[in-house]
């Protein structure tokens, strides 16, 4: 059984295998029309359940398209379709779904829901996002960086803003892929200390620098994410804007990074909040390559989980 639950729970060799296979599959598609399936059909005869307790654009479309391109079939289910944990237990839902489908992708709020699903499913489970981590996104980000700048090992990544779930998975990746990561943001929004300690124990240099101008010195990649969630209250949104206003990524901040440094954002972005349009649309931005690579990286993850 191969679950893909978090980057730090998957070996560096297997992560590298997935990144490399994603690149091979992307190249093989070439200029093929979007509606056409891959020549290789490793998911033929497989049914994949895509469960979304939390709304999504990129995760939903990229997983659905990826399954279909590889010859499989997908069933998209919302939280209201299943009402996970309300009435029937998550464990029983996992057991039942395992009788119908070959793999479960779950995008949910609480990590405990994901872990309980994986504990009781007899088919692979993929973490499509929880409040703590977002490993599929970071696999696409590593792939994107290496497409543009070669091996990520030894590079300096700077995360600016909120030490959220995407930041957590970047810290996991630092430990597994061997790059360094600097977090710059206000202390109340620091990443989880346990994640930092684990990555440091694996040899990654993880730093926290409050001054963003100092933090981005020598950066090979600068990453931002939205300051607010769609579920945040108005008061929370106002507080976060006040906390994070000084961490906006603009041309002046990017100019302090290494020449040729890239900019990433997992999207959706709030232009002129966490990042200016000038940076998003500028020559250093690879945000749309990053978004496309969700498709290719996740296809490799699906194949790894199913062993096909």
Coordinates of C-alpha atoms in Angstrom, one line a residue, residues 4-290:
X4 CA 1.0 9.8 -0.5
X5 CA 0.2 11.7 2.6
X6 CA 3.1 14.1 3.1
X7 CA 6.5 14.8 1.6
X8 CA 8.3 13.9 4.8
X9 CA 6.6 10.5 4.9
X10 CA 7.9 9.5 1.4
X11 CA 11.5 8.7 0.8
X12 CA 13.8 11.1 -1.1
X13 CA 14.4 8.3 -3.7
X14 CA 10.7 7.8 -4.3
X15 CA 10.1 11.6 -4.5
X16 CA 12.9 11.9 -7.1
X17 CA 11.4 9.0 -9.1
X18 CA 8.0 10.9 -9.2
X19 CA 9.6 14.2 -10.2
X20 CA 11.6 12.5 -13.0
X21 CA 8.6 10.6 -14.3
X22 CA 6.5 13.7 -14.3
X23 CA 9.0 15.4 -16.6
X24 CA 9.1 12.4 -18.9
X25 CA 5.3 12.4 -19.2
X26 CA 5.2 16.1 -19.8
X27 CA 7.7 15.8 -22.6
X28 CA 5.9 12.9 -24.1
X29 CA 2.7 14.9 -24.4
X30 CA 4.6 17.6 -26.3
X31 CA 2.2 19.6 -28.4
X32 CA -0.6 17.0 -28.2
X33 CA -4.1 18.6 -28.2
X34 CA -5.5 19.0 -24.7
X35 CA -8.4 16.7 -25.3
X36 CA -6.3 13.7 -26.3
X37 CA -5.3 10.9 -24.0
X38 CA -1.7 9.9 -23.4
X39 CA -0.2 7.2 -25.7
X40 CA 0.6 5.3 -22.5
X41 CA -2.6 4.3 -20.6
X42 CA -1.4 3.1 -17.2
X43 CA -4.7 3.9 -15.4
X44 CA -6.9 2.0 -17.9
X45 CA -9.5 0.1 -16.0
X46 CA -8.9 2.1 -12.8
X47 CA -11.5 4.2 -11.0
X48 CA -10.3 7.2 -8.8
X49 CA -12.5 8.9 -6.2
X50 CA -11.7 12.7 -5.9
X51 CA -13.2 13.9 -2.7
X52 CA -13.4 17.7 -2.0
X53 CA -14.6 18.8 1.5
X54 CA -12.8 22.0 0.7
X55 CA -13.4 23.8 -2.7
X56 CA -10.8 23.8 -5.3
X57 CA -10.0 24.8 -8.9
X58 CA -6.5 23.6 -9.7
X59 CA -6.6 20.5 -7.6
X60 CA -9.9 19.4 -8.9
X61 CA -9.2 20.0 -12.6
X62 CA -5.6 18.8 -12.6
X63 CA -6.4 15.5 -10.9
X64 CA -9.5 14.9 -13.0
X65 CA -7.7 15.7 -16.3
X66 CA -4.7 13.6 -15.2
X67 CA -6.7 10.5 -14.5
X68 CA -8.5 10.8 -17.8
X69 CA -5.3 11.4 -19.8
X70 CA -3.9 8.2 -18.4
X71 CA -7.0 6.2 -19.4
X72 CA -8.7 6.0 -16.0
X73 CA -12.1 7.2 -14.8
X74 CA -12.7 9.7 -12.0
X75 CA -15.6 10.3 -9.7
X76 CA -15.7 13.8 -8.1
X77 CA -17.5 14.0 -4.8
X78 CA -18.1 17.0 -2.6
X79 CA -18.3 17.2 1.2
X80 CA -22.0 17.5 0.9
X81 CA -22.2 14.3 -1.2
X82 CA -20.4 12.3 1.6
X83 CA -20.6 14.4 4.8
X84 CA -17.5 12.8 6.1
X85 CA -17.7 11.9 9.8
X86 CA -21.4 13.0 10.1
X87 CA -23.5 9.9 10.7
X88 CA -21.2 7.2 9.2
X89 CA -17.7 7.2 10.5
X90 CA -14.8 8.1 8.3
X91 CA -13.4 4.7 8.9
X92 CA -16.5 3.0 7.6
X93 CA -16.6 5.4 4.6
X94 CA -13.0 4.4 3.8
X95 CA -13.9 0.7 4.0
X96 CA -16.9 1.2 1.7
X97 CA -15.1 3.4 -0.9
X98 CA -12.3 0.9 -1.0
X99 CA -14.8 -1.7 -2.3
X100 CA -15.7 0.6 -5.2
X101 CA -12.6 2.5 -6.3
X102 CA -8.9 1.9 -6.8
X103 CA -7.6 5.1 -5.2
X104 CA -8.9 8.0 -3.1
X105 CA -7.7 11.6 -3.3
X106 CA -9.0 13.7 -0.4
X107 CA -8.9 17.5 0.0
X108 CA -10.1 18.3 3.5
X109 CA -9.7 20.6 6.4
X110 CA -8.5 18.6 9.4
X111 CA -5.5 16.3 9.0
X112 CA -7.1 13.8 11.3
X113 CA -9.7 13.1 8.6
X114 CA -7.0 12.3 6.0
X115 CA -5.1 10.1 8.4
X116 CA -8.2 8.1 9.5
X117 CA -9.2 7.7 5.8
X118 CA -5.7 6.3 5.1
X119 CA -5.7 4.1 8.2
X120 CA -8.9 2.3 7.2
X121 CA -8.8 2.4 3.4
X122 CA -7.5 -0.7 1.6
X123 CA -6.6 1.4 -1.5
X124 CA -4.0 4.2 -1.7
X125 CA -5.0 7.6 -0.4
X126 CA -3.5 10.9 -1.7
X127 CA -3.4 14.1 0.4
X128 CA -4.9 16.8 -1.9
X129 CA -4.6 19.4 0.9
X130 CA -5.2 19.7 4.6
X131 CA -5.0 22.7 6.9
X132 CA -1.5 21.5 7.8
X133 CA 0.1 20.5 4.5
X134 CA -0.2 20.6 0.7
X135 CA 2.4 18.1 -0.7
X136 CA 1.1 17.8 -4.2
X137 CA 1.6 21.5 -4.7
X138 CA 5.2 21.4 -3.6
X139 CA 6.0 18.4 -5.9
X140 CA 4.8 20.7 -8.8
X141 CA 6.9 23.5 -7.4
X142 CA 10.1 21.4 -7.2
X143 CA 9.4 20.2 -10.8
X144 CA 9.0 23.7 -12.0
X145 CA 12.1 25.1 -10.4
X146 CA 14.2 22.3 -11.9
X147 CA 12.8 22.8 -15.3
X148 CA 14.0 26.4 -15.2
X149 CA 17.1 26.3 -13.0
X150 CA 18.3 22.7 -12.7
X151 CA 18.7 20.7 -9.5
X152 CA 17.1 22.3 -6.5
X153 CA 19.6 20.7 -4.1
X154 CA 21.7 23.3 -2.3
X155 CA 19.5 26.3 -3.5
X156 CA 18.0 29.0 -1.3
X157 CA 14.3 29.2 -1.2
X158 CA 12.6 32.2 0.6
X159 CA 9.0 31.9 1.8
X160 CA 7.4 35.3 2.6
X161 CA 4.2 35.8 4.5
X162 CA 2.2 33.3 6.4
X163 CA 3.8 30.0 7.6
X164 CA 0.7 28.1 6.3
X165 CA 0.1 24.6 5.0
X166 CA 2.0 25.2 1.7
X167 CA 4.9 26.6 3.7
X168 CA 4.9 23.5 5.9
X169 CA 5.2 21.2 2.8
X170 CA 8.1 23.4 1.5
X171 CA 9.9 22.8 4.8
X172 CA 9.3 19.1 4.5
X173 CA 10.7 19.2 0.9
X174 CA 13.8 21.1 2.1
X175 CA 14.6 18.1 4.3
X176 CA 13.9 15.6 1.5
X177 CA 15.4 17.4 -1.5
X178 CA 18.3 19.0 0.2
X179 CA 17.7 22.7 -0.3
X180 CA 17.7 25.6 2.2
X181 CA 14.6 27.6 3.2
X182 CA 14.3 31.0 4.8
X183 CA 10.9 32.0 6.3
X184 CA 10.2 35.7 6.5
X185 CA 7.0 36.8 8.2
X186 CA 5.5 38.0 11.5
X187 CA 6.2 35.8 14.6
X188 CA 2.5 34.9 15.2
X189 CA 2.4 33.3 11.8
X190 CA 5.6 31.2 12.1
X191 CA 5.7 27.7 10.6
X192 CA 5.3 24.8 13.0
X193 CA 8.5 24.3 15.1
X194 CA 8.3 20.6 14.8
X195 CA 8.5 20.7 11.0
X196 CA 11.5 23.1 11.2
X197 CA 13.3 20.8 13.6
X198 CA 12.7 17.7 11.5
X199 CA 14.1 19.4 8.3
X200 CA 17.1 20.7 10.2
X201 CA 17.8 17.2 11.5
X202 CA 18.0 16.0 7.9
X203 CA 20.6 18.7 7.1
X204 CA 18.5 21.5 5.6
X205 CA 19.4 25.0 6.7
X206 CA 16.0 26.5 7.9
X207 CA 16.2 30.1 9.0
X208 CA 13.6 32.7 10.2
X209 CA 14.5 36.3 9.3
X210 CA 11.9 39.0 10.1
X211 CA 13.2 41.6 7.7
X212 CA 12.1 40.5 4.2
X213 CA 14.8 42.6 2.5
X214 CA 17.5 40.8 4.4
X215 CA 15.8 37.4 4.0
X216 CA 15.7 37.4 0.2
X217 CA 19.4 38.2 -0.2
X218 CA 20.9 35.4 -2.3
X219 CA 17.6 33.7 -2.9
X220 CA 17.2 31.5 -5.9
X221 CA 13.4 31.4 -5.5
X222 CA 10.9 33.6 -3.7
X223 CA 7.5 32.2 -2.9
X224 CA 4.4 33.9 -1.7
X225 CA 0.8 32.7 -0.9
X226 CA -2.5 34.4 -0.2
X227 CA -2.7 36.1 3.1
X228 CA -6.3 35.1 3.8
X229 CA -8.5 32.1 3.3
X230 CA -12.0 32.1 1.8
X231 CA -13.3 30.9 5.2
X232 CA -11.7 33.7 7.2
X233 CA -13.9 36.2 8.9
X234 CA -13.7 39.9 8.0
X235 CA -11.9 40.7 11.3
X236 CA -9.4 38.0 10.6
X237 CA -8.8 39.3 7.1
X238 CA -8.2 42.8 8.4
X239 CA -5.8 41.6 11.1
X240 CA -3.8 39.5 8.6
X241 CA -3.5 42.4 6.2
X242 CA -2.1 44.5 9.0
X243 CA 0.3 41.8 10.1
X244 CA 1.6 41.0 6.5
X245 CA 1.6 44.4 4.8
X246 CA 5.3 44.7 5.1
X247 CA 5.9 41.3 3.4
X248 CA 4.4 42.0 0.0
X249 CA 6.6 40.8 -2.9
X250 CA 7.3 43.7 -5.3
X251 CA 10.0 44.5 -7.8
X252 CA 12.1 46.1 -5.1
X253 CA 12.1 43.0 -3.0
X254 CA 12.8 40.7 -6.0
X255 CA 15.8 42.9 -7.0
X256 CA 17.4 42.0 -3.7
X257 CA 17.4 38.3 -4.6
X258 CA 20.0 36.5 -6.8
X259 CA 20.0 37.6 -10.4
X260 CA 17.7 35.3 -12.3
X261 CA 15.7 34.3 -9.1
X262 CA 12.3 32.9 -9.8
X263 CA 9.0 33.8 -8.3
X264 CA 6.2 31.3 -7.4
X265 CA 2.7 31.5 -6.1
X266 CA 0.4 28.5 -5.8
X267 CA -2.6 30.6 -6.8
X268 CA -5.2 31.9 -6.5
X269 CA -3.5 35.2 -5.8
X270 CA -4.8 38.5 -4.5
X271 CA -3.0 40.9 -6.8
X272 CA -1.5 43.9 -5.0
X273 CA -1.8 42.2 -1.6
X274 CA 0.8 39.5 -1.2
X275 CA 2.4 40.2 -4.6
X276 CA 2.2 43.0 -7.1
X277 CA 0.9 42.4 -10.7
X278 CA 4.3 43.6 -11.9
X279 CA 6.0 40.6 -10.3
X280 CA 3.3 38.1 -11.2
X281 CA 3.4 39.1 -14.8
X282 CA 7.1 39.8 -14.9
X283 CA 10.0 37.8 -16.4
X284 CA 10.9 36.1 -13.2
X285 CA 7.4 34.7 -12.5
X286 CA 6.8 31.0 -13.4
X287 CA 3.3 30.8 -11.7
X288 CA 1.5 29.4 -14.8
X289 CA 4.2 26.8 -15.4
X290 CA 3.8 26.0 -11.8

